[in-house]
PDB file of C-alpha atoms in Angstrom:
ATOM      1  CA  ASN A   1       0.000   0.000   0.000  1.00  0.00           C
ATOM      2  CA  SER A   2       1.131   3.465  -0.834  1.00  0.00           C
ATOM      3  CA  ARG A   3       0.961   6.325   1.628  1.00  0.00           C
ATOM      4  CA  ASN A   4      -0.604   8.414  -1.155  1.00  0.00           C
ATOM      5  CA  ASN A   5      -4.019   6.745  -1.128  1.00  0.00           C
ATOM      6  CA  THR A   6      -7.240   8.670  -1.510  1.00  0.00           C
ATOM      7  CA  ASN A   7     -10.263   7.475   0.463  1.00  0.00           C
ATOM      8  CA  HIS A   8     -13.499   8.839  -0.960  1.00  0.00           C
ATOM      9  CA  GLN A   9     -16.470   9.849   1.162  1.00  0.00           C
ATOM     10  CA  LEU A  10     -19.912  10.846  -0.119  1.00  0.00           C
ATOM     11  CA  GLN A  11     -23.349  11.126   1.400  1.00  0.00           C
ATOM     12  CA  ALA A  12     -25.933  12.635  -0.951  1.00  0.00           C
ATOM     13  CA  ASN A  13     -29.739  12.758  -0.788  1.00  0.00           C
ATOM     14  CA  ALA A  14     -32.165  14.359  -3.223  1.00  0.00           C
ATOM     15  CA  ASN A  15     -35.957  14.320  -3.031  1.00  0.00           C
ATOM     16  CA  GLY A  16     -38.502  15.794  -5.394  1.00  0.00           C
ATOM     17  CA  GLU A  17     -42.207  16.286  -5.859  1.00  0.00           C
ATOM     18  CA  LEU A  18     -43.061  15.475  -9.468  1.00  0.00           C
ATOM     19  CA  ALA A  19     -46.849  15.980  -9.278  1.00  0.00           C
ATOM     20  CA  LYS A  20     -48.244  18.100  -6.447  1.00  0.00           C
ATOM     21  CA  ASP A  21     -49.268  16.004  -3.425  1.00  0.00           C
ATOM     22  CA  HIS A  22     -49.178  12.726  -5.406  1.00  0.00           C
ATOM     23  CA  LEU A  23     -45.978  11.722  -7.206  1.00  0.00           C
ATOM     24  CA  PHE A  24     -42.599  11.867  -5.470  1.00  0.00           C
ATOM     25  CA  ILE A  25     -39.058  10.605  -5.911  1.00  0.00           C
ATOM     26  CA  GLU A  26     -36.310   9.953  -3.384  1.00  0.00           C
ATOM     27  CA  SER A  27     -32.679   9.248  -4.205  1.00  0.00           C
ATOM     28  CA  ARG A  28     -29.544   8.529  -2.205  1.00  0.00           C
ATOM     29  CA  ALA A  29     -25.916   7.860  -3.002  1.00  0.00           C
ATOM     30  CA  SER A  30     -22.942   7.117  -0.802  1.00  0.00           C
ATOM     31  CA  ILE A  31     -19.300   6.194  -0.956  1.00  0.00           C
ATOM     32  CA  ARG A  32     -17.593   5.003   2.198  1.00  0.00           C
ATOM     33  CA  GLN A  33     -14.766   2.818   3.407  1.00  0.00           C
ATOM     34  CA  GLN A  34     -15.535  -0.625   4.850  1.00  0.00           C
ATOM     35  CA  ILE A  35     -13.195  -2.643   7.057  1.00  0.00           C
ATOM     36  CA  ILE A  36     -12.220  -5.872   5.252  1.00  0.00           C
ATOM     37  CA  SER A  37     -10.877  -8.002   8.106  1.00  0.00           C
ATOM     38  CA  SER A  38     -11.504  -7.669  11.824  1.00  0.00           C
ATOM     39  CA  GLU A  39      -8.258  -9.539  12.449  1.00  0.00           C
ATOM     40  CA  ASP A  40      -6.062  -6.822  10.931  1.00  0.00           C
ATOM     41  CA  ARG A  41      -5.465  -3.392  12.410  1.00  0.00           C
ATOM     42  CA  VAL A  42      -8.461  -1.067  12.415  1.00  0.00           C
ATOM     43  CA  ALA A  43      -8.414   2.724  12.650  1.00  0.00           C
ATOM     44  CA  VAL A  44     -11.253   4.918  13.845  1.00  0.00           C
ATOM     45  CA  ASP A  45     -10.606   7.576  11.195  1.00  0.00           C
ATOM     46  CA  ASN A  46     -10.507   7.610   7.403  1.00  0.00           C
ATOM     47  CA  LEU A  47      -6.740   8.010   7.237  1.00  0.00           C
ATOM     48  CA  ASN A  48      -5.569   4.455   7.813  1.00  0.00           C
ATOM     49  CA  ILE A  49      -3.969   2.619   4.945  1.00  0.00           C
ATOM     50  CA  GLY A  50      -4.886  -0.953   4.185  1.00  0.00           C
ATOM     51  CA  ASN A  51      -7.582  -3.242   5.571  1.00  0.00           C
ATOM     52  CA  ARG A  52     -10.396  -1.369   3.872  1.00  0.00           C
ATOM     53  CA  ALA A  53     -12.376  -1.393   0.660  1.00  0.00           C
ATOM     54  CA  GLU A  54     -14.563   1.224  -0.940  1.00  0.00           C
ATOM     55  CA  VAL A  55     -18.328   0.612  -0.906  1.00  0.00           C
ATOM     56  CA  ARG A  56     -20.657   2.518  -3.245  1.00  0.00           C
ATOM     57  CA  THR A  57     -24.441   2.587  -2.846  1.00  0.00           C
ATOM     58  CA  PHE A  58     -27.183   4.156  -4.919  1.00  0.00           C
ATOM     59  CA  SER A  59     -30.941   4.175  -4.409  1.00  0.00           C
ATOM     60  CA  LEU A  60     -33.815   5.556  -6.479  1.00  0.00           C
ATOM     61  CA  SER A  61     -37.408   5.330  -5.236  1.00  0.00           C
ATOM     62  CA  PRO A  62     -40.391   6.860  -7.026  1.00  0.00           C
ATOM     63  CA  TYR A  63     -43.729   6.621  -5.231  1.00  0.00           C
ATOM     64  CA  TYR A  64     -47.349   7.649  -5.637  1.00  0.00           C
ATOM     65  CA  LYS A  65     -49.672   8.701  -2.783  1.00  0.00           C
ATOM     66  CA  ASN A  66     -53.376   9.417  -3.029  1.00  0.00           C
ATOM     67  CA  ASP A  67     -56.394   9.943  -0.821  1.00  0.00           C
ATOM     68  CA  PHE A  68     -59.371   8.540  -2.693  1.00  0.00           C
ATOM     69  CA  GLY A  69     -62.152  10.786  -1.431  1.00  0.00           C
ATOM     70  CA  GLY A  70     -61.434  10.074   2.227  1.00  0.00           C
ATOM     71  CA  TYR A  71     -62.323   6.393   1.820  1.00  0.00           C
ATOM     72  CA  VAL A  72     -58.936   4.895   0.887  1.00  0.00           C
ATOM     73  CA  ASP A  73     -55.383   6.119   1.404  1.00  0.00           C
ATOM     74  CA  ALA A  74     -52.961   4.523  -1.057  1.00  0.00           C
ATOM     75  CA  LEU A  75     -49.211   4.361  -1.423  1.00  0.00           C
ATOM     76  CA  VAL A  76     -47.430   2.598  -4.302  1.00  0.00           C
ATOM     77  CA  ARG A  77     -43.617   2.572  -4.223  1.00  0.00           C
ATOM     78  CA  TYR A  78     -40.821   1.047  -6.273  1.00  0.00           C
ATOM     79  CA  THR A  79     -37.250   1.110  -4.960  1.00  0.00           C
ATOM     80  CA  PHE A  80     -34.089   0.268  -6.883  1.00  0.00           C
ATOM     81  CA  ASP A  81     -30.842  -0.114  -4.891  1.00  0.00           C
ATOM     82  CA  VAL A  82     -27.307  -0.953  -5.988  1.00  0.00           C
ATOM     83  CA  VAL A  83     -24.393  -1.887  -3.712  1.00  0.00           C
ATOM     84  CA  GLN A  84     -20.896  -2.182  -5.205  1.00  0.00           C
ATOM     85  CA  PHE A  85     -17.845  -3.358  -3.260  1.00  0.00           C
ATOM     86  CA  GLU A  86     -14.277  -2.656  -4.330  1.00  0.00           C
ATOM     87  CA  GLU A  87     -13.321  -6.080  -2.889  1.00  0.00           C
ATOM     88  CA  GLY A  88     -14.251  -8.557  -0.193  1.00  0.00           C
ATOM     89  CA  ALA A  89     -17.997  -8.975  -0.896  1.00  0.00           C
ATOM     90  CA  THR A  90     -20.438  -9.473  -3.746  1.00  0.00           C
ATOM     91  CA  ASP A  91     -22.177  -6.630  -5.567  1.00  0.00           C
ATOM     92  CA  SER A  92     -25.970  -6.636  -5.575  1.00  0.00           C
ATOM     93  CA  GLU A  93     -29.091  -5.056  -7.058  1.00  0.00           C
ATOM     94  CA  ASN A  94     -32.272  -4.800  -5.047  1.00  0.00           C
ATOM     95  CA  HIS A  95     -35.765  -4.317  -6.517  1.00  0.00           C
ATOM     96  CA  ARG A  96     -38.606  -3.641  -4.053  1.00  0.00           C
ATOM     97  CA  THR A  97     -42.288  -3.045  -4.775  1.00  0.00           C
ATOM     98  CA  GLU A  98     -44.724  -1.926  -2.069  1.00  0.00           C
ATOM     99  CA  LEU A  99     -48.469  -1.356  -2.038  1.00  0.00           C
ATOM    100  CA  ASP A 100     -50.200   0.060   1.048  1.00  0.00           C
ATOM    101  CA  LEU A 101     -53.956   0.557   1.215  1.00  0.00           C
ATOM    102  CA  SER A 102     -55.737   1.774   4.340  1.00  0.00           C
ATOM    103  CA  SER A 103     -59.007   3.262   5.434  1.00  0.00           C
ATOM    104  CA  GLY A 104     -59.306   6.978   4.857  1.00  0.00           C
ATOM    105  CA  ARG A 105     -60.390   9.772   7.154  1.00  0.00           C
ATOM    106  CA  LYS A 106     -64.106   8.996   6.665  1.00  0.00           C
ATOM    107  CA  PHE A 107     -63.776   5.822   8.735  1.00  0.00           C
ATOM    108  CA  ALA A 108     -64.130   7.075  12.306  1.00  0.00           C
ATOM    109  CA  ARG A 109     -64.704   3.808  14.225  1.00  0.00           C
ATOM    110  CA  THR A 110     -63.261   1.248  11.831  1.00  0.00           C
ATOM    111  CA  PHE A 111     -59.689   1.090  10.535  1.00  0.00           C
ATOM    112  CA  TRP A 112     -58.489  -1.385   7.951  1.00  0.00           C
ATOM    113  CA  GLY A 113     -55.171  -1.796   6.239  1.00  0.00           C
ATOM    114  CA  LEU A 114     -53.592  -4.010   3.608  1.00  0.00           C
ATOM    115  CA  ARG A 115     -49.870  -4.156   2.811  1.00  0.00           C
ATOM    116  CA  TYR A 116     -48.101  -6.091   0.054  1.00  0.00           C
ATOM    117  CA  SER A 117     -44.365  -6.070  -0.627  1.00  0.00           C
ATOM    118  CA  LYS A 118     -41.975  -8.011  -2.816  1.00  0.00           C
ATOM    119  CA  GLU A 119     -38.215  -7.682  -2.771  1.00  0.00           C
ATOM    120  CA  SER A 120     -35.668  -9.333  -5.066  1.00  0.00           C
ATOM    121  CA  VAL A 121     -31.944  -9.227  -4.357  1.00  0.00           C
ATOM    122  CA  ILE A 122     -29.821 -10.085  -7.391  1.00  0.00           C
ATOM    123  CA  ARG A 123     -26.214 -10.837  -6.463  1.00  0.00           C
ATOM    124  CA  ASP A 124     -23.184 -11.064  -8.746  1.00  0.00           C
ATOM    125  CA  THR A 125     -22.059 -14.227  -6.987  1.00  0.00           C
ATOM    126  CA  GLY A 126     -24.197 -16.534  -4.888  1.00  0.00           C
ATOM    127  CA  ASP A 127     -27.907 -17.182  -4.997  1.00  0.00           C
ATOM    128  CA  ASP A 128     -30.512 -14.514  -5.604  1.00  0.00           C
ATOM    129  CA  ILE A 129     -32.997 -13.911  -2.791  1.00  0.00           C
ATOM    130  CA  THR A 130     -36.720 -13.074  -2.903  1.00  0.00           C
ATOM    131  CA  TYR A 131     -39.005 -11.947  -0.071  1.00  0.00           C
ATOM    132  CA  GLU A 132     -42.750 -11.534  -0.521  1.00  0.00           C
ATOM    133  CA  SER A 133     -45.348 -10.607   2.100  1.00  0.00           C
ATOM    134  CA  LEU A 134     -49.025  -9.757   2.400  1.00  0.00           C
ATOM    135  CA  PHE A 135     -50.561  -8.507   5.650  1.00  0.00           C
ATOM    136  CA  GLY A 136     -53.956  -7.173   6.553  1.00  0.00           C
ATOM    137  CA  GLU A 137     -55.628  -5.844   9.656  1.00  0.00           C
ATOM    138  CA  ILE A 138     -58.962  -4.529  10.769  1.00  0.00           C
ATOM    139  CA  ARG A 139     -59.623  -2.606  13.949  1.00  0.00           C
ATOM    140  CA  TYR A 140     -62.980  -1.554  15.367  1.00  0.00           C
ATOM    141  CA  ARG A 141     -63.047   1.120  18.047  1.00  0.00           C
ATOM    142  CA  LEU A 142     -65.332   0.004  20.874  1.00  0.00           C
ATOM    143  CA  GLY A 143     -64.721   3.070  23.038  1.00  0.00           C
ATOM    144  CA  ARG A 144     -62.198   5.826  23.644  1.00  0.00           C
ATOM    145  CA  ARG A 145     -59.542   3.392  24.919  1.00  0.00           C
ATOM    146  CA  LEU A 146     -60.670  -0.021  23.708  1.00  0.00           C
ATOM    147  CA  SER A 147     -60.570  -1.562  20.225  1.00  0.00           C
ATOM    148  CA  ALA A 148     -61.084  -5.005  18.759  1.00  0.00           C
ATOM    149  CA  LEU A 149     -58.249  -5.989  16.424  1.00  0.00           C
ATOM    150  CA  ALA A 150     -57.680  -8.794  13.928  1.00  0.00           C
ATOM    151  CA  ARG A 151     -54.495  -9.280  11.872  1.00  0.00           C
ATOM    152  CA  ALA A 152     -53.433 -11.915   9.383  1.00  0.00           C
ATOM    153  CA  GLY A 153     -50.594 -12.278   6.949  1.00  0.00           C
ATOM    154  CA  SER A 154     -48.286 -14.447   4.955  1.00  0.00           C
ATOM    155  CA  GLU A 155     -44.581 -14.256   4.093  1.00  0.00           C
ATOM    156  CA  GLN A 156     -42.524 -16.260   1.664  1.00  0.00           C
ATOM    157  CA  HIS A 157     -38.717 -16.212   1.638  1.00  0.00           C
ATOM    158  CA  ASN A 158     -36.799 -17.794  -1.231  1.00  0.00           C
ATOM    159  CA  LEU A 159     -33.162 -17.944  -0.167  1.00  0.00           C
ATOM    160  CA  GLY A 160     -31.879 -19.787  -3.227  1.00  0.00           C
ATOM    161  CA  GLN A 161     -30.887 -23.427  -3.753  1.00  0.00           C
ATOM    162  CA  ALA A 162     -34.420 -24.636  -2.965  1.00  0.00           C
ATOM    163  CA  GLN A 163     -34.414 -22.967   0.472  1.00  0.00           C
ATOM    164  CA  THR A 164     -37.917 -21.581   0.681  1.00  0.00           C
ATOM    165  CA  ALA A 165     -39.789 -20.697   3.860  1.00  0.00           C
ATOM    166  CA  THR A 166     -43.439 -19.717   4.156  1.00  0.00           C
ATOM    167  CA  PHE A 167     -44.878 -18.102   7.284  1.00  0.00           C
ATOM    168  CA  GLU A 168     -48.540 -17.479   7.968  1.00  0.00           C
ATOM    169  CA  ASN A 169     -49.669 -15.658  11.047  1.00  0.00           C
ATOM    170  CA  GLY A 170     -52.482 -13.799  12.646  1.00  0.00           C
ATOM    171  CA  ASP A 171     -53.698 -12.512  15.962  1.00  0.00           C
ATOM    172  CA  TYR A 172     -57.069 -11.467  17.211  1.00  0.00           C
TER     173      TYR A 172
END
């Protein structure tokens, strides 16, 4: 290692409103140094030479929000993430889709909600991973401090090489 190394640092965020009160976009980017081995020397600053690799991340997430006449609040979001390692780990792409529906402001005593998400992690080396979930709940307000609540949901995790797990749950 040369004593004339340059270690880059970046933390950038940018958000925008593309259509008033409805369509938005969020973005993030970073460059940082990551310790490669916990067995080698480790410094607490960004000046040490050796035992580190550069990690770059980027995220772009457009989303749509709407209040459908006070009856339904909706959020639809897509997120694209990239993680790139100089060395020591595998690069990956992450695609996430989310849909949230819930009761609007016109529901005073009853609340309901439904959430769906799917996430795919595509790795340069190793197996790709997929997570998918669907959850719902309904709540009825019986009084100022008491509500009846029911929840149910399902998750499926595909961890590659035929490793799949499904979880179903609920509480009442």
